[in-house]
Amino acid sequence: MTEISASNSTLKADVVIVGAGWVGAIMAKELTEAGLSVIVLERGPKRNTALEGAYPASIDELRGNFRHHLFQDLSKSTFTIRNHLSQQALPYRRAGAFLLGTGVGGAGLHWAGCHFRVIPEELHLKTYLEERYGKQAYRNGLIPPDMILQNFGVSYTDLEPFFTKAEKVFGTSGEAYTVKGKIVGKGNIFAPDRSENFPLPALRETYSGALFREGCQKAGFHPYTIPAANASKAYKNPYKCDMGACNFCGYCGGYNCYNYSKASPNVNIFPALYPSPLFHLIELAHVLHIDKSKDKKRATGVTFANLKTGKTQKVKAEIVILGAFSMNNVHLLQLSKIGEIYNPKTGKGTVGKNFHYQSLSTSRIFLDKETQINQFVGAGGSGVAIDDFTLPHLDTQKLGFIGGSALWVNQSGLRPIGAAVNHKPQAKRNWGHGFKESLKDMYQHSFEIDSHGNSLSYRNNCLDLDPTWKNAYGQPLLRMTFDWHSNDIKMNRYVTGKIPQIANQLNARKWKLNHLSAPFNTSDYKTTHLGGGAVMGDNPNISAVNPYLQSWELHNLFVIGASAFPHSITYNPTGLVAALAYWSAKAIKETYLKKPDPLCRD
């Protein structure tokens, strides 16, 4: 393989991968094991836990949460955002509603660690709803006319071995309910069956989690421990990468774990990749577009801006894999003129279609002043959840909405600056004695409950190229058109409305419920669970990639990530993204390499 150096304007490899997050790391490991040479291009810097994760600098809250050390420089490249098609979109220049990672590890470095699978019915949502409610669901208004329903094209049974593999690589802590049909623990009674138990036992519960469990049980619900990619004890994964036991320091989301306890590509995969002569990582490499053959039937590689030298370079490869953040995958497809950009007015086109968010609202309950919650304690995936109000367990026809939501307490650590800055007392003033007393009461005697659920896809929620704004490389920014719709708002209000039942069981003295409400705004953090735009499916007329994440248009291009989700799932997306990456890698190794052709026919 061509040596990696600034003097080489054109590099060569069997595979080029865009993005060094979870997808990039998984695909690089799987394909180098198959004997392929792999170049991974990462627009941000190389991040090393031993250096950047060194204590105590790694838990500097000002650097981490407020100066966004691990996040993208929005002055150079960002997205534009609007709520409606008739509006002028404006650039997202100040990190607010979502946080965009950059550098080796990507969002997999700054995430918190909640590591779920998927509710099986969500993978075939369209079929499930039509079988449950019949075609009249479209006529009677249960399914709104602007809602887009599609199946993923894969089943839970297809993906189960890959969920299991990802959990072993991540060092996931949890407690199963059934394994191979037998009850083995006190896990989620609604969860689908598993082939193996979690590799590590569940994390210890925080006090807030224990209280939430108690309240849910008394209210007649079914609490379980959230699966967490935070190691409950020392662990060596299948790649011989080591993790330390989590000490509940409270600095997970937005931070590089100094204790090597939180799963990340940097800790769990890259140490096994770096020694391989088949693997090369080029950091500070901003990919500009995907190159195509003259007949436009194959990808020939990518062109990137080398931010170290200021020069433009190419990587030629037999296989091109997009493994960037979901919206960046879509942006590259559109910049490269691969697939037809979705037009919401006509409904034609597949690239940019089915863009969605995650419905998430956070409420808070206050207990008596003798109860000390100790919210500074925390682990990113630590918590207790209930699935009683998720999709399969609700009569959505009676309730008048599609979807559902989990409720959970996820105490990841309430840090001091964030607690003070984000505290919004009922009093008008955010200073003085009254504010301090209110802040103290909130910090010591309350805890949060999240409603975390589906956000479905709608005709006018989409991604395209902005006609006005450009990035530092002269390219159009990706334009995000998004607003909350009444279906998701109804669902969120219904599930959030169950929180007082739990609070009353704990003799809470008060609570503050927060709900989704339109219009969507970027001022406050929601979540970084954005997806769709290059969705998977078995019909090329409505999907950009097939069930193996292979482009319908260029058979040697694979687009992997939450960009492939036709709609959001109830849970955090990382577990499903990892499983899809392993699923796609297996198809490439076992089928595509033997015969480089489309893996599915339309």
PDB file of N, CA and C in Angstrom, residues 533-575:
ATOM      1  N   GLY A 533     -32.099  10.396   6.476  1.00  0.00           N
ATOM      2  CA  GLY A 533     -31.489  11.129   5.372  1.00  0.00           C
ATOM      3  C   GLY A 533     -30.840  10.238   4.337  1.00  0.00           C
ATOM      4  N   ALA A 534     -30.397   9.042   4.754  1.00  0.00           N
ATOM      5  CA  ALA A 534     -29.853   8.054   3.814  1.00  0.00           C
ATOM      6  C   ALA A 534     -30.343   6.699   4.298  1.00  0.00           C
ATOM      7  N   VAL A 535     -31.666   6.526   4.254  1.00  0.00           N
ATOM      8  CA  VAL A 535     -32.279   5.425   4.985  1.00  0.00           C
ATOM      9  C   VAL A 535     -32.169   4.102   4.247  1.00  0.00           C
ATOM     10  N   MET A 536     -32.229   3.032   5.044  1.00  0.00           N
ATOM     11  CA  MET A 536     -32.132   1.683   4.525  1.00  0.00           C
ATOM     12  C   MET A 536     -33.529   1.127   4.240  1.00  0.00           C
ATOM     13  N   GLY A 537     -33.563   0.138   3.374  1.00  0.00           N
ATOM     14  CA  GLY A 537     -34.826  -0.502   3.042  1.00  0.00           C
ATOM     15  C   GLY A 537     -34.653  -1.422   1.853  1.00  0.00           C
ATOM     16  N   ASP A 538     -35.726  -2.113   1.500  1.00  0.00           N
ATOM     17  CA  ASP A 538     -35.641  -3.062   0.387  1.00  0.00           C
ATOM     18  C   ASP A 538     -36.245  -2.531  -0.904  1.00  0.00           C
ATOM     19  N   ASN A 539     -36.527  -1.228  -0.935  1.00  0.00           N
ATOM     20  CA  ASN A 539     -37.103  -0.600  -2.127  1.00  0.00           C
ATOM     21  C   ASN A 539     -36.282   0.639  -2.485  1.00  0.00           C
ATOM     22  N   PRO A 540     -35.564   0.617  -3.615  1.00  0.00           N
ATOM     23  CA  PRO A 540     -34.710   1.759  -3.974  1.00  0.00           C
ATOM     24  C   PRO A 540     -35.479   3.035  -4.289  1.00  0.00           C
ATOM     25  N   ASN A 541     -36.782   2.928  -4.473  1.00  0.00           N
ATOM     26  CA  ASN A 541     -37.577   4.127  -4.741  1.00  0.00           C
ATOM     27  C   ASN A 541     -37.810   4.962  -3.489  1.00  0.00           C
ATOM     28  N   ILE A 542     -37.656   4.353  -2.318  1.00  0.00           N
ATOM     29  CA  ILE A 542     -37.903   5.083  -1.074  1.00  0.00           C
ATOM     30  C   ILE A 542     -36.742   4.989  -0.092  1.00  0.00           C
ATOM     31  N   SER A 543     -35.639   4.366  -0.491  1.00  0.00           N
ATOM     32  CA  SER A 543     -34.476   4.248   0.394  1.00  0.00           C
ATOM     33  C   SER A 543     -33.203   4.516  -0.385  1.00  0.00           C
ATOM     34  N   ALA A 544     -32.175   4.982   0.323  1.00  0.00           N
ATOM     35  CA  ALA A 544     -30.899   5.309  -0.320  1.00  0.00           C
ATOM     36  C   ALA A 544     -29.935   4.133  -0.308  1.00  0.00           C
ATOM     37  N   VAL A 545     -30.076   3.266   0.704  1.00  0.00           N
ATOM     38  CA  VAL A 545     -29.201   2.097   0.826  1.00  0.00           C
ATOM     39  C   VAL A 545     -30.065   0.864   1.064  1.00  0.00           C
ATOM     40  N   ASN A 546     -29.512  -0.286   0.714  1.00  0.00           N
ATOM     41  CA  ASN A 546     -30.267  -1.526   0.880  1.00  0.00           C
ATOM     42  C   ASN A 546     -30.126  -2.060   2.311  1.00  0.00           C
ATOM     43  N   PRO A 547     -30.715  -3.197   2.640  1.00  0.00           N
ATOM     44  CA  PRO A 547     -30.642  -3.681   4.023  1.00  0.00           C
ATOM     45  C   PRO A 547     -29.237  -3.974   4.536  1.00  0.00           C
ATOM     46  N   TYR A 548     -28.240  -4.021   3.660  1.00  0.00           N
ATOM     47  CA  TYR A 548     -26.853  -4.217   4.090  1.00  0.00           C
ATOM     48  C   TYR A 548     -26.092  -2.895   4.134  1.00  0.00           C
ATOM     49  N   LEU A 549     -26.792  -1.790   4.034  1.00  0.00           N
ATOM     50  CA  LEU A 549     -26.235  -0.433   4.067  1.00  0.00           C
ATOM     51  C   LEU A 549     -25.401  -0.130   2.827  1.00  0.00           C
ATOM     52  N   GLN A 550     -25.645  -0.832   1.749  1.00  0.00           N
ATOM     53  CA  GLN A 550     -24.969  -0.648   0.468  1.00  0.00           C
ATOM     54  C   GLN A 550     -25.784   0.305  -0.399  1.00  0.00           C
ATOM     55  N   SER A 551     -25.110   1.271  -0.997  1.00  0.00           N
ATOM     56  CA  SER A 551     -25.798   2.227  -1.862  1.00  0.00           C
ATOM     57  C   SER A 551     -26.489   1.511  -3.014  1.00  0.00           C
ATOM     58  N   TRP A 552     -27.734   1.905  -3.267  1.00  0.00           N
ATOM     59  CA  TRP A 552     -28.438   1.364  -4.423  1.00  0.00           C
ATOM     60  C   TRP A 552     -27.783   1.828  -5.723  1.00  0.00           C
ATOM     61  N   GLU A 553     -27.127   2.991  -5.701  1.00  0.00           N
ATOM     62  CA  GLU A 553     -26.606   3.590  -6.932  1.00  0.00           C
ATOM     63  C   GLU A 553     -25.181   3.150  -7.244  1.00  0.00           C
ATOM     64  N   LEU A 554     -24.320   3.076  -6.233  1.00  0.00           N
ATOM     65  CA  LEU A 554     -22.919   2.666  -6.408  1.00  0.00           C
ATOM     66  C   LEU A 554     -22.678   1.459  -5.512  1.00  0.00           C
ATOM     67  N   HIS A 555     -22.506   0.292  -6.098  1.00  0.00           N
ATOM     68  CA  HIS A 555     -22.512  -0.925  -5.281  1.00  0.00           C
ATOM     69  C   HIS A 555     -21.302  -1.055  -4.359  1.00  0.00           C
ATOM     70  N   ASN A 556     -20.227  -0.298  -4.612  1.00  0.00           N
ATOM     71  CA  ASN A 556     -19.057  -0.389  -3.727  1.00  0.00           C
ATOM     72  C   ASN A 556     -19.016   0.752  -2.708  1.00  0.00           C
ATOM     73  N   LEU A 557     -20.151   1.403  -2.509  1.00  0.00           N
ATOM     74  CA  LEU A 557     -20.282   2.453  -1.500  1.00  0.00           C
ATOM     75  C   LEU A 557     -21.242   1.980  -0.415  1.00  0.00           C
ATOM     76  N   PHE A 558     -20.787   2.048   0.836  1.00  0.00           N
ATOM     77  CA  PHE A 558     -21.612   1.668   1.980  1.00  0.00           C
ATOM     78  C   PHE A 558     -21.757   2.884   2.894  1.00  0.00           C
ATOM     79  N   VAL A 559     -22.983   3.147   3.322  1.00  0.00           N
ATOM     80  CA  VAL A 559     -23.286   4.337   4.129  1.00  0.00           C
ATOM     81  C   VAL A 559     -23.891   3.853   5.442  1.00  0.00           C
ATOM     82  N   ILE A 560     -23.113   3.945   6.520  1.00  0.00           N
ATOM     83  CA  ILE A 560     -23.473   3.267   7.769  1.00  0.00           C
ATOM     84  C   ILE A 560     -23.596   4.274   8.902  1.00  0.00           C
ATOM     85  N   GLY A 561     -24.651   4.154   9.654  1.00  0.00           N
ATOM     86  CA  GLY A 561     -24.861   5.038  10.797  1.00  0.00           C
ATOM     87  C   GLY A 561     -26.336   5.267  11.024  1.00  0.00           C
ATOM     88  N   ALA A 562     -26.663   6.175  11.945  1.00  0.00           N
ATOM     89  CA  ALA A 562     -28.067   6.498  12.203  1.00  0.00           C
ATOM     90  C   ALA A 562     -28.712   7.185  11.008  1.00  0.00           C
ATOM     91  N   SER A 563     -27.909   7.607  10.037  1.00  0.00           N
ATOM     92  CA  SER A 563     -28.467   8.138   8.785  1.00  0.00           C
ATOM     93  C   SER A 563     -29.338   7.102   8.092  1.00  0.00           C
ATOM     94  N   ALA A 564     -29.143   5.825   8.422  1.00  0.00           N
ATOM     95  CA  ALA A 564     -29.897   4.746   7.779  1.00  0.00           C
ATOM     96  C   ALA A 564     -31.248   4.488   8.433  1.00  0.00           C
ATOM     97  N   PHE A 565     -31.517   5.089   9.591  1.00  0.00           N
ATOM     98  CA  PHE A 565     -32.772   4.819  10.295  1.00  0.00           C
ATOM     99  C   PHE A 565     -33.941   5.494   9.554  1.00  0.00           C
ATOM    100  N   PRO A 566     -34.980   4.764   9.171  1.00  0.00           N
ATOM    101  CA  PRO A 566     -36.151   5.410   8.555  1.00  0.00           C
ATOM    102  C   PRO A 566     -36.943   6.280   9.531  1.00  0.00           C
ATOM    103  N   HIS A 567     -36.805   6.004  10.818  1.00  0.00           N
ATOM    104  CA  HIS A 567     -37.419   6.802  11.880  1.00  0.00           C
ATOM    105  C   HIS A 567     -36.600   6.560  13.135  1.00  0.00           C
ATOM    106  N   SER A 568     -36.760   7.395  14.128  1.00  0.00           N
ATOM    107  CA  SER A 568     -35.994   7.172  15.349  1.00  0.00           C
ATOM    108  C   SER A 568     -36.571   5.985  16.103  1.00  0.00           C
ATOM    109  N   ILE A 569     -35.745   5.370  16.903  1.00  0.00           N
ATOM    110  CA  ILE A 569     -36.199   4.306  17.780  1.00  0.00           C
ATOM    111  C   ILE A 569     -36.426   4.898  19.169  1.00  0.00           C
ATOM    112  N   THR A 570     -37.020   4.123  20.060  1.00  0.00           N
ATOM    113  CA  THR A 570     -37.282   4.607  21.417  1.00  0.00           C
ATOM    114  C   THR A 570     -35.989   4.917  22.153  1.00  0.00           C
ATOM    115  N   TYR A 571     -34.997   4.059  21.965  1.00  0.00           N
ATOM    116  CA  TYR A 571     -33.772   4.140  22.754  1.00  0.00           C
ATOM    117  C   TYR A 571     -32.694   4.985  22.072  1.00  0.00           C
ATOM    118  N   ASN A 572     -31.587   5.152  22.799  1.00  0.00           N
ATOM    119  CA  ASN A 572     -30.393   5.768  22.225  1.00  0.00           C
ATOM    120  C   ASN A 572     -29.941   4.943  21.016  1.00  0.00           C
ATOM    121  N   PRO A 573     -29.424   5.569  19.974  1.00  0.00           N
ATOM    122  CA  PRO A 573     -29.169   4.860  18.716  1.00  0.00           C
ATOM    123  C   PRO A 573     -27.870   4.064  18.652  1.00  0.00           C
ATOM    124  N   THR A 574     -26.923   4.284  19.572  1.00  0.00           N
ATOM    125  CA  THR A 574     -25.575   3.727  19.396  1.00  0.00           C
ATOM    126  C   THR A 574     -25.566   2.208  19.300  1.00  0.00           C
ATOM    127  N   GLY A 575     -26.364   1.531  20.118  1.00  0.00           N
ATOM    128  CA  GLY A 575     -26.385   0.071  20.080  1.00  0.00           C
ATOM    129  C   GLY A 575     -26.820  -0.461  18.734  1.00  0.00           C
TER     130      GLY A 575
END
